XYZ file of C-alpha atoms in Angstrom:
557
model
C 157.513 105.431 195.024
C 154.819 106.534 192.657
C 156.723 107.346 189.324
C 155.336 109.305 185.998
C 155.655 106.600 183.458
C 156.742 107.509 180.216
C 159.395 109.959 181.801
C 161.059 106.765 182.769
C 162.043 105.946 179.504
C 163.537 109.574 178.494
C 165.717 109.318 181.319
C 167.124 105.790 180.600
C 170.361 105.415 179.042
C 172.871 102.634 179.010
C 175.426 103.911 181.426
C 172.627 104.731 183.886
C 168.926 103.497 184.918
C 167.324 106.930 186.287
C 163.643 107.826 187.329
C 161.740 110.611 188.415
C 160.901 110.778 191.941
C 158.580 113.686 191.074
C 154.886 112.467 190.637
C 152.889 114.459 187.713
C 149.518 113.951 189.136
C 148.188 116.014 186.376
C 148.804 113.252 184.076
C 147.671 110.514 185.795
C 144.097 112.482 186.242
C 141.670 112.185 183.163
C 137.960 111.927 182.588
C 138.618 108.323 181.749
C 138.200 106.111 184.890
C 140.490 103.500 183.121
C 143.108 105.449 182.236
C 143.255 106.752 186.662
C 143.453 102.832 187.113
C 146.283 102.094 184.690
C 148.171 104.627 186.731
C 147.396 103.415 190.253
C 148.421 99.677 188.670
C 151.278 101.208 187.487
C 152.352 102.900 190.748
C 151.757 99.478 192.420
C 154.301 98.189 189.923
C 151.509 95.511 188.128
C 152.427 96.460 184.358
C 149.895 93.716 182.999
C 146.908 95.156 184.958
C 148.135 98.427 183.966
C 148.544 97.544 180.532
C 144.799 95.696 180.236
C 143.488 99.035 181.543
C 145.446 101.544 179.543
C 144.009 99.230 176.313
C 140.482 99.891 178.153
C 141.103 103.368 178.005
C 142.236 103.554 174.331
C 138.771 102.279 173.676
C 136.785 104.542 175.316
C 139.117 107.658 173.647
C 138.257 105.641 170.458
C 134.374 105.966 171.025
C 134.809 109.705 171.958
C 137.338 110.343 169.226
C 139.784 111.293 171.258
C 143.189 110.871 169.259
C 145.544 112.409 172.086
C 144.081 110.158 174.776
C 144.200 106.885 172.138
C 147.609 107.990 171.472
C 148.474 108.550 175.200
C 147.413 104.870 175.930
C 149.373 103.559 173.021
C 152.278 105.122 174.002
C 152.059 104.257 177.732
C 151.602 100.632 176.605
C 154.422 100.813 174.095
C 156.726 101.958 176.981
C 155.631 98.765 179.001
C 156.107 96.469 176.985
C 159.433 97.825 176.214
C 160.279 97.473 179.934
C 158.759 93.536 179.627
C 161.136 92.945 177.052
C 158.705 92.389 174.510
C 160.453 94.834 171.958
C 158.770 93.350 168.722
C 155.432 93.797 170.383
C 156.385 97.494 171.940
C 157.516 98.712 168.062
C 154.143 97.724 166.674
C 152.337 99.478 169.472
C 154.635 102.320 169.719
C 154.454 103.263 165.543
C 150.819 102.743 166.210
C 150.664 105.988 168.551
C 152.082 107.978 165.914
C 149.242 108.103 164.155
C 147.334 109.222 166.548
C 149.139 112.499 167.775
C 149.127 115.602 166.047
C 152.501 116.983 165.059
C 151.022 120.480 164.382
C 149.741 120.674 167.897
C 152.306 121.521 170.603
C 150.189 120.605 173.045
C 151.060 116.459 171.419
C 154.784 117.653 171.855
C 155.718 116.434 175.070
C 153.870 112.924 174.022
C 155.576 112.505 170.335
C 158.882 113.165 171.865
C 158.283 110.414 174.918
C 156.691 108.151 172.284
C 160.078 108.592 169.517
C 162.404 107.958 172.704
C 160.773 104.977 173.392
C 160.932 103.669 169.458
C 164.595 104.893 169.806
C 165.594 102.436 172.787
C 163.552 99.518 171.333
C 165.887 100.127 168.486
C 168.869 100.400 170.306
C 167.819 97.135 172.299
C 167.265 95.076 168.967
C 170.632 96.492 168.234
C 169.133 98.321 164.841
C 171.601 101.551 165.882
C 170.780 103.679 162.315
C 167.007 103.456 163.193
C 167.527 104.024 167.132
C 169.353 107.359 165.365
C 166.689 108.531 163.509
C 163.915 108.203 166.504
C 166.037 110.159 168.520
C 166.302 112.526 166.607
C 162.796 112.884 165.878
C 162.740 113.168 169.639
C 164.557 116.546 169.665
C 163.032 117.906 167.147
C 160.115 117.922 169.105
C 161.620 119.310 172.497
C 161.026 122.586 173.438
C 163.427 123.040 175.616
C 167.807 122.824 176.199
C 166.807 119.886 179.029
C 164.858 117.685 177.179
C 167.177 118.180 174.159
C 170.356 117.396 175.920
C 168.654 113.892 177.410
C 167.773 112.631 173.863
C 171.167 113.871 172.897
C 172.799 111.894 175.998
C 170.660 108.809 174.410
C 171.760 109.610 171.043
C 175.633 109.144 171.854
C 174.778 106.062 173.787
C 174.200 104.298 170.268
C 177.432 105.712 168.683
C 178.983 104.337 172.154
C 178.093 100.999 171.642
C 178.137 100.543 168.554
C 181.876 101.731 169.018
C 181.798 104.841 167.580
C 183.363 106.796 170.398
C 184.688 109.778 168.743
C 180.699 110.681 167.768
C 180.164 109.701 171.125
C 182.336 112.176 172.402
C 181.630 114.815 170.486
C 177.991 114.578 172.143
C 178.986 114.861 175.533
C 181.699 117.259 175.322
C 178.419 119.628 173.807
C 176.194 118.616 176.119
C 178.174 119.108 179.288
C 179.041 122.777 178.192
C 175.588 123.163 178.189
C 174.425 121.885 180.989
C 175.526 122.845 184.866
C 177.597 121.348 187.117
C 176.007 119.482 190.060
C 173.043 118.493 188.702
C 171.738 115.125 188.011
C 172.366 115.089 184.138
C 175.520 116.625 184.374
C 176.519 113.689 186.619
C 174.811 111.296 184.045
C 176.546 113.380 181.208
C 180.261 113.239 182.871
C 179.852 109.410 184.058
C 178.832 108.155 180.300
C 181.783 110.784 179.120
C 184.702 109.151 181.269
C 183.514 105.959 180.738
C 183.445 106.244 176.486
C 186.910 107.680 176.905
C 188.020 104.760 178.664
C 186.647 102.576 175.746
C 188.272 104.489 173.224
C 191.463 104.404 175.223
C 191.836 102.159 178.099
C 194.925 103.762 179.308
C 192.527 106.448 180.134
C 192.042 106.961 184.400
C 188.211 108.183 184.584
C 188.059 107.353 187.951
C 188.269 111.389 188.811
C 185.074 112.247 186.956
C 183.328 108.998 187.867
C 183.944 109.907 191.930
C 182.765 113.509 190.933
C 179.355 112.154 189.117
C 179.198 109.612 192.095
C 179.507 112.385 194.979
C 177.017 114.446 194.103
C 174.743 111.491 193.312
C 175.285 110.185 196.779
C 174.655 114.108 198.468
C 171.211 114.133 196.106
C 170.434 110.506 197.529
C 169.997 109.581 193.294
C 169.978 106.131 193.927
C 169.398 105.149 190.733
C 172.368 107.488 189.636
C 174.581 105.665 191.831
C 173.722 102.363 190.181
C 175.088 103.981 186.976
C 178.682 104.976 188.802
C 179.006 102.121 190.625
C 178.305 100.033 187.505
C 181.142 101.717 185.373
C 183.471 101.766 188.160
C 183.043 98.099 188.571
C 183.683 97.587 184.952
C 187.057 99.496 185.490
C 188.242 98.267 188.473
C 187.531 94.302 187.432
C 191.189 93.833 186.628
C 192.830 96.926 187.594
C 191.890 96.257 191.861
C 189.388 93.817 191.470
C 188.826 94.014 195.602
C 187.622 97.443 195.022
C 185.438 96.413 192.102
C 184.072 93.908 195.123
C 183.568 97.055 196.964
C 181.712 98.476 194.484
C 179.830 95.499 193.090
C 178.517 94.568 196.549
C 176.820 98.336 197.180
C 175.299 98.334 193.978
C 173.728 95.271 194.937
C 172.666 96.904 197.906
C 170.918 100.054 196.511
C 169.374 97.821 193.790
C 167.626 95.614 196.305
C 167.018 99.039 197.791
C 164.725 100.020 194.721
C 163.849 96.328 194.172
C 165.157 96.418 190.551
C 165.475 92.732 189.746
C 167.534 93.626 186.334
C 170.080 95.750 188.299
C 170.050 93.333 190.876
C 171.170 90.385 188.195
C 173.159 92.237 186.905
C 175.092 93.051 190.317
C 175.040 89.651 191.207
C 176.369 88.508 188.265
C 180.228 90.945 189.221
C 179.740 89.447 192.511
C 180.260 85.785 190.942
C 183.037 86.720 189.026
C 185.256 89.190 192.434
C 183.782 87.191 195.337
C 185.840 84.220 196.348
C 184.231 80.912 195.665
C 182.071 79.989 198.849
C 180.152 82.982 198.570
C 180.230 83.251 194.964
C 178.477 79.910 194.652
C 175.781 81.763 197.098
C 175.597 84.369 194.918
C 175.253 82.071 191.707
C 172.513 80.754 193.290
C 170.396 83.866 194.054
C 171.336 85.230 190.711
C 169.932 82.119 188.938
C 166.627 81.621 191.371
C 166.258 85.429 190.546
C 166.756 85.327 187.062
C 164.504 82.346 186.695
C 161.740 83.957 188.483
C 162.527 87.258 186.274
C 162.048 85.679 183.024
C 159.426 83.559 184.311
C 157.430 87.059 185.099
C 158.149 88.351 181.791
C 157.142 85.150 179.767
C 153.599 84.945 181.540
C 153.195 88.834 181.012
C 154.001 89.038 177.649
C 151.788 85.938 176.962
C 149.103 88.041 178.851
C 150.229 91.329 176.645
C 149.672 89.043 173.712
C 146.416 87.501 174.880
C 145.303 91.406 175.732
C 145.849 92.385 172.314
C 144.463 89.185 170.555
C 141.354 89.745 172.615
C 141.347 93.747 171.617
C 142.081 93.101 167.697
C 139.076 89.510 168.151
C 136.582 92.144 169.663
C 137.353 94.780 166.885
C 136.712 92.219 164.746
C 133.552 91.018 165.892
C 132.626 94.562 166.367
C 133.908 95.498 162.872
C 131.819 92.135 161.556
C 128.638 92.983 163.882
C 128.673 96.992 162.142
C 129.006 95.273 158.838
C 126.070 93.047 159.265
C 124.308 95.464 160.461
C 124.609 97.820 158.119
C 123.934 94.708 155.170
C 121.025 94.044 157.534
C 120.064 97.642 157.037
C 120.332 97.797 153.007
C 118.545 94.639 152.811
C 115.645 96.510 154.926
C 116.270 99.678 152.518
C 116.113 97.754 149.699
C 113.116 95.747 150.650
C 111.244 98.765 151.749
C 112.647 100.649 148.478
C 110.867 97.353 146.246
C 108.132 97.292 148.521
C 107.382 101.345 147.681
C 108.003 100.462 143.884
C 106.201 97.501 143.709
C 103.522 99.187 145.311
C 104.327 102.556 142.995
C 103.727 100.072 140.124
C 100.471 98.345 141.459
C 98.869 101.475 141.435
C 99.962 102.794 138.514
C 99.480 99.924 136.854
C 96.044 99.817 138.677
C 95.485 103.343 137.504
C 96.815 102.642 134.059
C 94.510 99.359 133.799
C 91.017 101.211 134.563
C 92.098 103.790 132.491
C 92.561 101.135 129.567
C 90.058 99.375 130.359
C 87.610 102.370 130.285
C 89.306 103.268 127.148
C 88.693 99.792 125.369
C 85.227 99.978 126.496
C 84.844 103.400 125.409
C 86.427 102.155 121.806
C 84.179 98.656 122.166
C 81.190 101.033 122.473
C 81.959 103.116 119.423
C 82.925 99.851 117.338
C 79.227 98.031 118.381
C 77.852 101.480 117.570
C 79.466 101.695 114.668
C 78.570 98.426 113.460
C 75.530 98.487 114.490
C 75.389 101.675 111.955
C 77.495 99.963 109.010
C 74.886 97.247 109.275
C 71.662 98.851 109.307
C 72.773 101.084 106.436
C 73.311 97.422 104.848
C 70.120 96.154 105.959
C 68.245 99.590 104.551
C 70.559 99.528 101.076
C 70.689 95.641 100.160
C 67.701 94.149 102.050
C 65.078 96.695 101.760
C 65.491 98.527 99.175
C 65.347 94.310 97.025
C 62.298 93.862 98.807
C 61.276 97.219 97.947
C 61.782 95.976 93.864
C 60.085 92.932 94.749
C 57.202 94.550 95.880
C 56.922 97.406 93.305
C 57.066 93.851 90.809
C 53.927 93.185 92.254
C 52.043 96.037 92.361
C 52.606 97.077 88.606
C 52.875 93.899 86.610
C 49.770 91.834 86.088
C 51.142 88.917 85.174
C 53.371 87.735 87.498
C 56.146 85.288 86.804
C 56.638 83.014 89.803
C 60.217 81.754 89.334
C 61.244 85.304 88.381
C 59.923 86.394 91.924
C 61.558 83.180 93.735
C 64.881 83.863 92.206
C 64.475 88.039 93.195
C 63.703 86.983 96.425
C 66.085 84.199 96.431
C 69.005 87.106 95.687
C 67.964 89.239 98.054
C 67.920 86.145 101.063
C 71.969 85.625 99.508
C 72.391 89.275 100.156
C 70.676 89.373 103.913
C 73.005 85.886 104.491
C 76.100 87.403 103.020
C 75.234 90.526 105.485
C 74.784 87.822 108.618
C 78.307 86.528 107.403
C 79.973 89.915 107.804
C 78.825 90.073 111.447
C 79.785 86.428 112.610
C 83.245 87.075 110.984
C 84.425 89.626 113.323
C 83.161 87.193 116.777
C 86.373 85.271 118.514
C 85.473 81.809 117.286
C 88.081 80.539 114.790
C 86.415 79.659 111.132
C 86.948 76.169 111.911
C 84.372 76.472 114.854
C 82.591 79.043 112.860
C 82.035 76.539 109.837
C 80.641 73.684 112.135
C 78.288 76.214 113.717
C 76.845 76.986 110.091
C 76.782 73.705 109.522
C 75.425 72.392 112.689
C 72.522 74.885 112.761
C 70.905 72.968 109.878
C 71.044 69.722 111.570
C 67.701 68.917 113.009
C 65.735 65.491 114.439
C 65.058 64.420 111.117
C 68.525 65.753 109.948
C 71.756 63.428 110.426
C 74.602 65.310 109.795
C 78.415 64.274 110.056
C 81.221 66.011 109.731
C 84.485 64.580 109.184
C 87.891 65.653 108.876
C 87.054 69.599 110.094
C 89.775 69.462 112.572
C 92.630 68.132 110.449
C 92.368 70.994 107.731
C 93.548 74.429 109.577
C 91.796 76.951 108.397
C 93.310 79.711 110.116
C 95.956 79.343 107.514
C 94.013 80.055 104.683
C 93.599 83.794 103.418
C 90.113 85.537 104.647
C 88.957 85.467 101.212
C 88.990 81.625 100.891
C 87.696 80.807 103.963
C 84.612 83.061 103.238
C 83.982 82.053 99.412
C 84.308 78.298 101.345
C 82.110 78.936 103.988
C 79.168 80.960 101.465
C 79.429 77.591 99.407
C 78.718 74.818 102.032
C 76.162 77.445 103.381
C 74.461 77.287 99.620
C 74.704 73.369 99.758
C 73.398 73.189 103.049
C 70.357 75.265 102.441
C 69.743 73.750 98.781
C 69.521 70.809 100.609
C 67.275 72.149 103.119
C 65.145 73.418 100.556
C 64.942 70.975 97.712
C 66.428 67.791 98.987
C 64.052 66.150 101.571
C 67.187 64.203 102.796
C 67.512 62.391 106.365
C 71.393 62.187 106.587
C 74.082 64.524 105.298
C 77.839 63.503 105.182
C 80.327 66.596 104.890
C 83.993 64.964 104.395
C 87.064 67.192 104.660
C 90.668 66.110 103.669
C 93.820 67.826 103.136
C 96.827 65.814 100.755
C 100.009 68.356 100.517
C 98.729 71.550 99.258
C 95.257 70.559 98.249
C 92.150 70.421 99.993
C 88.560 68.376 99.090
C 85.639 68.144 100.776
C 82.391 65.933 99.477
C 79.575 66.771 100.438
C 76.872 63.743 100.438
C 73.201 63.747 101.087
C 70.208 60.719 100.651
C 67.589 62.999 99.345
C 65.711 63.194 96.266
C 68.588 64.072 93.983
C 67.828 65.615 90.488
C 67.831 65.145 86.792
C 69.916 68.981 86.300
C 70.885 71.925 88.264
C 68.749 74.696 87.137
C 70.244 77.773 85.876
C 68.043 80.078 88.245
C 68.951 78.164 91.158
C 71.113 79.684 93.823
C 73.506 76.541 93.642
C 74.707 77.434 90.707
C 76.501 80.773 92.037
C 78.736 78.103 94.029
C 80.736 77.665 90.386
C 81.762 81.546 90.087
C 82.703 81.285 93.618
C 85.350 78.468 93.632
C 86.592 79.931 90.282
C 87.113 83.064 92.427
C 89.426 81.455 94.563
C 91.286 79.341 91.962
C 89.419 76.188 93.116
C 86.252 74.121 91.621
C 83.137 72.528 92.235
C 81.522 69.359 90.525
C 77.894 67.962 91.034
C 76.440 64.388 90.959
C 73.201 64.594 90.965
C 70.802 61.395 89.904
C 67.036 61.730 90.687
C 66.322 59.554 93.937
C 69.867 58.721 94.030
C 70.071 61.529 96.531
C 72.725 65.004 95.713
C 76.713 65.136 95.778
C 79.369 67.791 95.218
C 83.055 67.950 95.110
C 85.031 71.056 96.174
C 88.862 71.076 95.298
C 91.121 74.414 95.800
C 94.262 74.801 96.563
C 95.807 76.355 100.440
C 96.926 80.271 99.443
């Protein structure tokens, strides 16, 4: 018997187990391959095959975003887990589809209502009757038609029934059998759970008229399943009324259940026939129940520990999956990013390439100008200061006749400190720090029969001292050096340089020919005015053949 699924739920109630003989082949046809072979597992009655391949299914609607077919599979897998028993797992699954149909779409209808039925007997089966309400009735509000509507109704007063409130009950069926007519197969379904609720409410009640009435036309329509439902209420009536015609009874709905190889209505049988059969064959029938009860729940353990492995697998995958596109995409920002520095850094190398010819183009272009324009400043220095004194000098000779030769040394002699101070001026702008400036001066008038030694030079920093100092400083060693060069005749020459707190001496020393007095027209004696310049001073000792020394104190400003 190849059976539409999900219809097997709407029809399922508590007083009766019915299914659809009809097949709708539309259905089971899709453009998913899986989905075809959870229908052919399901017509071949393996729900965990069919179950693995309806979750297939949902994965490939997934992919194609495909919300009715995800929610199709959902619901399809809700419904058979439901059947497993596995109510807790069927719930989850079930309020799962619901997100996936489209309540504004009629064309989702006949799914949402299927799907809300099902949540309605998990409900019911987990005994949560206020809930199994609610689905239910979410369930007709989405049926389109008086049939549909009077099954979830039928459903609906199956709660109030057992959760014993038969006068709801009732009510139902007594609205849903004047809708509905006679000799048809809910009518019969509608009449059997409405004798057998009035016998609940009042067991003085005799249903047994409507029951044979629901039961005879079930028998003429060959609803098997429909005569599982009469038989199993008239059983329940006739247990201690006639309890030989509840034996009756008992042993053909054992019968038709093996029939439709329903191993739940077949338990269920068997378990009347222990309790009316006498006790030989009710031990036989003990025994069948319990070896087919065993194997039952057996069956159901191992498939909902396969349901649970299917989903643990499905939600592991869409992890991975979920982990995998995450990485990815990292692995793609990383990329991005390292592309994204890449063009920056490389944005920046040429730019800064760009900008570095262009300075350096610029700073030669400014280098240039400043050699040019030094180069200017000092031949306008030469032609002022150096010329136009030798120019004097000259003209001295031409119109005097009697010329003074110590007058014409110490002319000449200012116009060499001029050219010297001029020379000064151009080493002073050079990189060389005026410690390493001052032992080049000094240095250049060592020769092979010149010792000179310099002590203490490193010790003083000079680059602490103002500009002016260090060139009054530097002009006076210079005159010592070259009075010594001139005058002296000495070998050796010991410059000594030390620094105590804020003060600063340096002796200079030589072994030449010394001298009874400085002469006034001597350059040397210019060195006074400069120290006094800078707040320092100068003192001579001077001894003829005792060789020349001088003593320069100032203080660090």
């Amino acid at each position: 018997m190849r059976v539409l699924y999900f219809l097997l739920f709407v029809l399922i109630v508590s007083c009766t187990k019915t299914k659809e003989n009809n097949i709708n082949e539309t259905e089971k046809k899709a453009d998913n391959p899986y989905y075809e072979k959870a229908w052919l597992y399901l017509d071949q009655k393996n729900p965990v095959n069919a179950f693995q391949y309806f979750n297939k299914a949902k994965e490939i609607y997934l992919k194609n975003n495909d919300s009715l077919g995800v929610g199709k599979c959902l619901m399809n897998m809700g419904i058979i887990l439901t059947d497993q028993g596995d109510y807790f797992g069927a719930q989850e699954t079930s309020l799962e589809a619901t997100k996936y149909f489209k309540e504004n779409n009629e064309k989702d209808y006949s799914y949402i209502r299927a799907n809300y039925n099902n949540l309605g007997i998990i409900n019911r089966n987990l005994q949560n009757y206020i809930k199994a309400i609610d689905f239910y009735d979410l369930a007709i509000s989405f049926s389109l038609n008086d049939l549909d509507k009077q099954v979830y109704l039928n459903n609906k007063a199956n709660v109030f029934r057992e959760n014993k409130e038969y006068a709801e009950a009732l009510k139902i069926y007594s609205n849903v059998l004047k809708s509905l007519k006679e000799n048809s197969k809910e009518y019969s379904r509608t009449l059997s759970n409405f004798a057998y609720t009035q016998w609940l409410q009042n067991p003085n009640k005799n249903p047994i008229s409507n029951f044979n009435k629901a039961l005879d036309f079930r028998l003429q329509e060959k609803d098997q399943w429909g005569q599982i439902g009469s038989y199993r209420y008239i059983i329940d009536y006739y247990t201690q009324k006639k309890p030989d015609s509840a034996l009756i009874y008992a042993t053909k709905m054992y019968g038709v259940a093996k029939t439709l190889k329903s191993p739940d209505d077949q338990i269920e049988a068997l378990q009347k026939l222990v309790i009316l059969e006498n006790p030989e064959k009710s031990k036989q029938y003990f025994l069948t129940y319990q070896k087919l009860n065993d194997s039952l729940q057996t069956a159901r353990s191992k498939a909902k520990n396969q349901f649970a492995l299917i989903r643990y697998e499905t939600e592991k995958n869409k992890a991975n999956f979920q982990k995998a596109q995450a990485d990815n995409v990292k692995k793609q920002n990383q990329i991005l990013k390292q592309y994204a520095g890449l063009g920056i850094l490389g944005l920046v190398l040429i730019g800064g390439g760009v900008w570095y010819r262009r300075r350096k183009k610029i700073l030669q272009q400014e280098k240039e100008l400043e050699v040019k324009k030094t180069e200017l400043r000092y031949s306008k220095k030469v032609h002022d200061v150096v010329a136009n004194g030798i120019h004097r000098v000259m003209t001295k000779l031409e119109n005097q006749e009697h010329i003074d030769k110590e007058t014409m040394l110490d002319d000449l002699e200012i116009v060499y400190e001029k050219s010297r101070d001029i020379s000064y001026d151009h080493e002073k702008n050079n990189d060389l720090s005026f410690g390493e400036k001052l032992t080049e001066m000094l240095k250049s008038y060592s020769s092979d029969d010149l010792q000179l030694v310099i002590i203490g030079n490193e010790e003083i920093q000079w680059d602490k001292l103002n500009k002016n100092t260090q060139a009054e400083v530097f002009y006076v060693l210079q005159e010592l050096m070259t009075n010594m060069k001139k005058h002296s005749k000495a070998t050796r020459v010991v410059i000594r340089m030390s620094r105590i707190n804020e003060e600063i001496t340096i002796r200079y020393t030589d072994n030449g020919v010394g001298c009874d007095k400085l002469s006034p027209k001597n350059g040397i004696k210019n060195t006074g005015n400069r120290m006094e310049s800078i707040g320092g001073t100068i003192n001579f000792d001077a001894v003829s053949g005792e060789g020349f020394k001088a003593e320069l104190k100032f203080s660090v400003q």
